[in-house]
C-alpha cells in the first residue's frame, strides 16, 4: 500500500521569522503583504522584525497594502510601532486588521496619526473597539471604505464620523 506523505508542519512563529529574514535579504522591496491565517503566528517579535525591515534608507518593506487576519497575539504596542514606521504607515493605502482582540484605541490612534493616505480600512471582529476608540478615524479624510463588522461595543453614534 502506498504511504501518504507526512503532513506539513503548521506555520509557526519561527517559520514566519525565517521568511521575514529572507525578505530582508531580498533586493526588491515588498509593497503588498497579506498574512491571512498566517497572522496567527505574528506576535510582537515578528512585528518588531517587520518594523526593522521598514526602517532606514534601504527599507525592504515598503507596504501599500497590509492584511493581517487572526493575529490574536499581535499586541497594540508592536502594531503601533509597525504603523509608525515611515516606510509602512506613510505609504499604506489599504489596511485589514481583523479578528484581533488586542486592537485598541491606541492602535486606531496610530492608524489616524501615521496612515494619512489610507483609503480602505477593515477592523472586523476587533471586539475591544467602541465608539470612543474609533473617533480618531474622522481625521482620515481620504478614507472611502470602512468595514467594522462584528464590533459588539459599537453604537449608532459613530455615524457622524
PDB file of C-alpha atoms in Angstrom:
ATOM      1  CA  UNK A   1       0.000   0.000   0.000  1.00  0.00           C
ATOM      2  CA  UNK A   2       1.151   3.490  -0.807  1.00  0.00           C
ATOM      3  CA  UNK A   3       2.011   5.689   2.072  1.00  0.00           C
ATOM      4  CA  UNK A   4       0.865   9.222   2.000  1.00  0.00           C
ATOM      5  CA  UNK A   5       3.492  11.877   2.629  1.00  0.00           C
ATOM      6  CA  UNK A   6       3.712  13.158   6.169  1.00  0.00           C
ATOM      7  CA  UNK A   7       1.622  16.239   6.838  1.00  0.00           C
ATOM      8  CA  UNK A   8       3.411  19.552   6.602  1.00  0.00           C
ATOM      9  CA  UNK A   9       4.022  21.214   9.943  1.00  0.00           C
ATOM     10  CA  UNK A  10       1.775  24.144  10.748  1.00  0.00           C
ATOM     11  CA  UNK A  11       3.207  27.587  10.262  1.00  0.00           C
ATOM     12  CA  UNK A  12       4.724  28.744  13.460  1.00  0.00           C
ATOM     13  CA  UNK A  13       6.267  31.990  14.522  1.00  0.00           C
ATOM     14  CA  UNK A  14       9.748  30.564  13.863  1.00  0.00           C
ATOM     15  CA  UNK A  15       8.734  29.832  10.260  1.00  0.00           C
ATOM     16  CA  UNK A  16       7.397  33.348   9.852  1.00  0.00           C
ATOM     17  CA  UNK A  17      10.566  34.822  11.360  1.00  0.00           C
ATOM     18  CA  UNK A  18      12.646  32.818   8.860  1.00  0.00           C
ATOM     19  CA  UNK A  19      10.533  34.080   5.998  1.00  0.00           C
ATOM     20  CA  UNK A  20      10.925  37.646   7.210  1.00  0.00           C
ATOM     21  CA  UNK A  21      14.690  37.177   7.456  1.00  0.00           C
ATOM     22  CA  UNK A  22      14.796  36.034   3.825  1.00  0.00           C
ATOM     23  CA  UNK A  23      12.686  39.024   2.874  1.00  0.00           C
ATOM     24  CA  UNK A  24      15.324  41.250   4.481  1.00  0.00           C
ATOM     25  CA  UNK A  25      17.913  39.772   2.105  1.00  0.00           C
ATOM     26  CA  UNK A  26      15.792  40.458  -0.988  1.00  0.00           C
ATOM     27  CA  UNK A  27      16.730  43.257  -3.347  1.00  0.00           C
ATOM     28  CA  UNK A  28      13.133  44.033  -4.232  1.00  0.00           C
ATOM     29  CA  UNK A  29      11.015  45.903  -1.662  1.00  0.00           C
ATOM     30  CA  UNK A  30       7.668  44.341  -0.767  1.00  0.00           C
ATOM     31  CA  UNK A  31       4.613  46.545  -1.379  1.00  0.00           C
ATOM     32  CA  UNK A  32       1.784  44.081  -0.624  1.00  0.00           C
ATOM     33  CA  UNK A  33       1.778  41.880   2.478  1.00  0.00           C
ATOM     34  CA  UNK A  34      -1.181  39.567   3.152  1.00  0.00           C
ATOM     35  CA  UNK A  35      -0.635  37.238   6.063  1.00  0.00           C
ATOM     36  CA  UNK A  36      -4.161  35.824   6.225  1.00  0.00           C
ATOM     37  CA  UNK A  37      -4.328  32.953   8.680  1.00  0.00           C
ATOM     38  CA  UNK A  38      -0.542  33.026   8.993  1.00  0.00           C
ATOM     39  CA  UNK A  39      -1.212  36.154  11.004  1.00  0.00           C
ATOM     40  CA  UNK A  40      -1.856  33.844  13.958  1.00  0.00           C
ATOM     41  CA  UNK A  41       1.906  33.372  14.191  1.00  0.00           C
ATOM     42  CA  UNK A  42       2.510  37.109  14.151  1.00  0.00           C
ATOM     43  CA  UNK A  43       3.403  38.104  17.682  1.00  0.00           C
ATOM     44  CA  UNK A  44       5.392  41.038  18.990  1.00  0.00           C
ATOM     45  CA  UNK A  45       8.812  39.687  17.954  1.00  0.00           C
ATOM     46  CA  UNK A  46       7.737  39.125  14.338  1.00  0.00           C
ATOM     47  CA  UNK A  47       6.123  42.574  14.262  1.00  0.00           C
ATOM     48  CA  UNK A  48       9.385  44.073  15.523  1.00  0.00           C
ATOM     49  CA  UNK A  49      11.236  42.285  12.728  1.00  0.00           C
ATOM     50  CA  UNK A  50       8.759  43.721  10.201  1.00  0.00           C
ATOM     51  CA  UNK A  51       9.337  47.174  11.713  1.00  0.00           C
ATOM     52  CA  UNK A  52      13.106  46.742  11.285  1.00  0.00           C
ATOM     53  CA  UNK A  53      12.578  45.784   7.635  1.00  0.00           C
ATOM     54  CA  UNK A  54      10.641  49.022   7.192  1.00  0.00           C
ATOM     55  CA  UNK A  55      13.350  51.213   8.718  1.00  0.00           C
ATOM     56  CA  UNK A  56      16.243  53.075   7.149  1.00  0.00           C
ATOM     57  CA  UNK A  57      17.130  54.157   3.659  1.00  0.00           C
ATOM     58  CA  UNK A  58      17.325  50.589   2.349  1.00  0.00           C
ATOM     59  CA  UNK A  59      13.900  49.546   3.642  1.00  0.00           C
ATOM     60  CA  UNK A  60      12.733  46.199   2.264  1.00  0.00           C
ATOM     61  CA  UNK A  61       9.158  46.645   3.402  1.00  0.00           C
ATOM     62  CA  UNK A  62       7.508  49.495   1.505  1.00  0.00           C
ATOM     63  CA  UNK A  63       3.968  48.359   2.124  1.00  0.00           C
ATOM     64  CA  UNK A  64       0.960  49.960   0.471  1.00  0.00           C
ATOM     65  CA  UNK A  65      -1.448  47.103   1.229  1.00  0.00           C
ATOM     66  CA  UNK A  66      -1.306  45.232   4.534  1.00  0.00           C
ATOM     67  CA  UNK A  67      -3.670  42.450   5.562  1.00  0.00           C
ATOM     68  CA  UNK A  68      -3.267  40.699   8.899  1.00  0.00           C
ATOM     69  CA  UNK A  69      -6.134  38.437   9.901  1.00  0.00           C
ATOM     70  CA  UNK A  70      -6.374  36.490  13.108  1.00  0.00           C
ATOM     71  CA  UNK A  71      -3.140  37.803  14.629  1.00  0.00           C
ATOM     72  CA  UNK A  72      -4.564  37.494  18.106  1.00  0.00           C
ATOM     73  CA  UNK A  73      -1.066  37.541  19.640  1.00  0.00           C
ATOM     74  CA  UNK A  74      -0.077  40.823  17.987  1.00  0.00           C
ATOM     75  CA  UNK A  75      -0.178  43.394  20.778  1.00  0.00           C
ATOM     76  CA  UNK A  76      -1.034  47.077  20.484  1.00  0.00           C
ATOM     77  CA  UNK A  77       2.491  48.474  21.146  1.00  0.00           C
ATOM     78  CA  UNK A  78       4.024  46.263  18.427  1.00  0.00           C
ATOM     79  CA  UNK A  79       1.293  47.168  15.978  1.00  0.00           C
ATOM     80  CA  UNK A  80       1.634  50.883  16.764  1.00  0.00           C
ATOM     81  CA  UNK A  81       5.399  50.676  16.158  1.00  0.00           C
ATOM     82  CA  UNK A  82       4.873  48.930  12.822  1.00  0.00           C
ATOM     83  CA  UNK A  83       2.311  51.501  11.681  1.00  0.00           C
ATOM     84  CA  UNK A  84       4.621  54.282  12.860  1.00  0.00           C
ATOM     85  CA  UNK A  85       7.474  53.115  10.609  1.00  0.00           C
ATOM     86  CA  UNK A  86       7.580  55.693   7.774  1.00  0.00           C
ATOM     87  CA  UNK A  87       8.002  53.001   5.107  1.00  0.00           C
ATOM     88  CA  UNK A  88       4.737  51.430   6.299  1.00  0.00           C
ATOM     89  CA  UNK A  89       2.311  53.936   7.797  1.00  0.00           C
ATOM     90  CA  UNK A  90       3.018  56.801   5.414  1.00  0.00           C
ATOM     91  CA  UNK A  91       2.632  54.524   2.375  1.00  0.00           C
ATOM     92  CA  UNK A  92      -0.394  52.435   3.392  1.00  0.00           C
ATOM     93  CA  UNK A  93      -3.448  52.671   1.139  1.00  0.00           C
ATOM     94  CA  UNK A  94      -5.341  49.635   2.450  1.00  0.00           C
ATOM     95  CA  UNK A  95      -5.196  48.058   5.884  1.00  0.00           C
ATOM     96  CA  UNK A  96      -7.038  44.996   7.154  1.00  0.00           C
ATOM     97  CA  UNK A  97      -6.641  44.162  10.841  1.00  0.00           C
ATOM     98  CA  UNK A  98      -9.259  41.560  11.585  1.00  0.00           C
ATOM     99  CA  UNK A  99     -10.016  39.113  14.389  1.00  0.00           C
ATOM    100  CA  UNK A 100      -7.570  40.670  16.851  1.00  0.00           C
ATOM    101  CA  UNK A 101      -8.888  41.274  20.378  1.00  0.00           C
ATOM    102  CA  UNK A 102      -5.771  43.332  21.191  1.00  0.00           C
ATOM    103  CA  UNK A 103      -6.504  46.069  18.641  1.00  0.00           C
ATOM    104  CA  UNK A 104      -7.315  49.033  20.848  1.00  0.00           C
ATOM    105  CA  UNK A 105      -7.951  52.752  20.759  1.00  0.00           C
ATOM    106  CA  UNK A 106      -4.162  53.240  20.770  1.00  0.00           C
ATOM    107  CA  UNK A 107      -3.918  51.291  17.508  1.00  0.00           C
ATOM    108  CA  UNK A 108      -6.719  53.332  15.948  1.00  0.00           C
ATOM    109  CA  UNK A 109      -4.884  56.463  17.105  1.00  0.00           C
ATOM    110  CA  UNK A 110      -1.699  55.208  15.408  1.00  0.00           C
ATOM    111  CA  UNK A 111      -3.659  54.496  12.230  1.00  0.00           C
ATOM    112  CA  UNK A 112      -5.082  58.004  12.299  1.00  0.00           C
ATOM    113  CA  UNK A 113      -1.690  59.618  13.039  1.00  0.00           C
ATOM    114  CA  UNK A 114       0.550  57.647  10.680  1.00  0.00           C
ATOM    115  CA  UNK A 115      -1.626  56.256   7.876  1.00  0.00           C
ATOM    116  CA  UNK A 116      -2.783  59.543   6.357  1.00  0.00           C
ATOM    117  CA  UNK A 117      -3.047  58.109   2.805  1.00  0.00           C
ATOM    118  CA  UNK A 118      -5.345  55.269   3.851  1.00  0.00           C
ATOM    119  CA  UNK A 119      -8.378  54.804   1.609  1.00  0.00           C
ATOM    120  CA  UNK A 120      -9.625  51.418   2.846  1.00  0.00           C
ATOM    121  CA  UNK A 121      -9.705  50.108   6.419  1.00  0.00           C
ATOM    122  CA  UNK A 122     -11.179  46.917   7.877  1.00  0.00           C
ATOM    123  CA  UNK A 123     -11.261  46.386  11.644  1.00  0.00           C
ATOM    124  CA  UNK A 124     -13.690  43.482  11.571  1.00  0.00           C
ATOM    125  CA  UNK A 125     -14.130  41.445  14.762  1.00  0.00           C
ATOM    126  CA  UNK A 126     -11.713  43.565  16.822  1.00  0.00           C
ATOM    127  CA  UNK A 127     -14.064  43.263  19.749  1.00  0.00           C
ATOM    128  CA  UNK A 128     -12.329  45.741  22.085  1.00  0.00           C
ATOM    129  CA  UNK A 129     -13.179  48.693  19.840  1.00  0.00           C
ATOM    130  CA  UNK A 130     -16.021  51.020  20.771  1.00  0.00           C
ATOM    131  CA  UNK A 131     -17.258  54.406  19.537  1.00  0.00           C
ATOM    132  CA  UNK A 132     -14.669  56.364  21.523  1.00  0.00           C
ATOM    133  CA  UNK A 133     -11.788  54.215  20.247  1.00  0.00           C
ATOM    134  CA  UNK A 134     -12.907  54.750  16.646  1.00  0.00           C
ATOM    135  CA  UNK A 135     -13.357  58.529  16.889  1.00  0.00           C
ATOM    136  CA  UNK A 136      -9.812  59.343  15.594  1.00  0.00           C
ATOM    137  CA  UNK A 137     -10.794  57.846  12.236  1.00  0.00           C
ATOM    138  CA  UNK A 138     -12.538  61.143  11.491  1.00  0.00           C
ATOM    139  CA  UNK A 139      -9.086  62.593  10.720  1.00  0.00           C
ATOM    140  CA  UNK A 140      -8.650  60.221   7.752  1.00  0.00           C
ATOM    141  CA  UNK A 141     -10.154  62.434   5.048  1.00  0.00           C
ATOM    142  CA  UNK A 142      -9.222  60.085   2.191  1.00  0.00           C
ATOM    143  CA  UNK A 143     -10.926  57.062   3.748  1.00  0.00           C
ATOM    144  CA  UNK A 144     -13.531  55.785   1.290  1.00  0.00           C
ATOM    145  CA  UNK A 145     -14.067  52.229   2.588  1.00  0.00           C
ATOM    146  CA  UNK A 146     -14.539  51.295   6.243  1.00  0.00           C
ATOM    147  CA  UNK A 147     -15.557  47.856   7.490  1.00  0.00           C
ATOM    148  CA  UNK A 148     -16.498  47.406  11.151  1.00  0.00           C
ATOM    149  CA  UNK A 149     -18.213  44.014  11.111  1.00  0.00           C
ATOM    150  CA  UNK A 150     -18.555  42.199  14.423  1.00  0.00           C
ATOM    151  CA  UNK A 151     -17.843  45.046  16.856  1.00  0.00           C
ATOM    152  CA  UNK A 152     -20.254  44.382  19.728  1.00  0.00           C
ATOM    153  CA  UNK A 153     -19.490  47.670  21.547  1.00  0.00           C
ATOM    154  CA  UNK A 154     -20.295  49.848  18.537  1.00  0.00           C
ATOM    155  CA  UNK A 155     -23.385  52.084  18.644  1.00  0.00           C
ATOM    156  CA  UNK A 156     -25.077  54.316  16.091  1.00  0.00           C
ATOM    157  CA  UNK A 157     -23.330  57.414  17.460  1.00  0.00           C
ATOM    158  CA  UNK A 158     -20.358  56.564  15.230  1.00  0.00           C
ATOM    159  CA  UNK A 159     -22.315  57.518  12.116  1.00  0.00           C
ATOM    160  CA  UNK A 160     -21.413  61.202  12.479  1.00  0.00           C
ATOM    161  CA  UNK A 161     -17.740  60.409  11.704  1.00  0.00           C
TER     162      UNK A 161
END
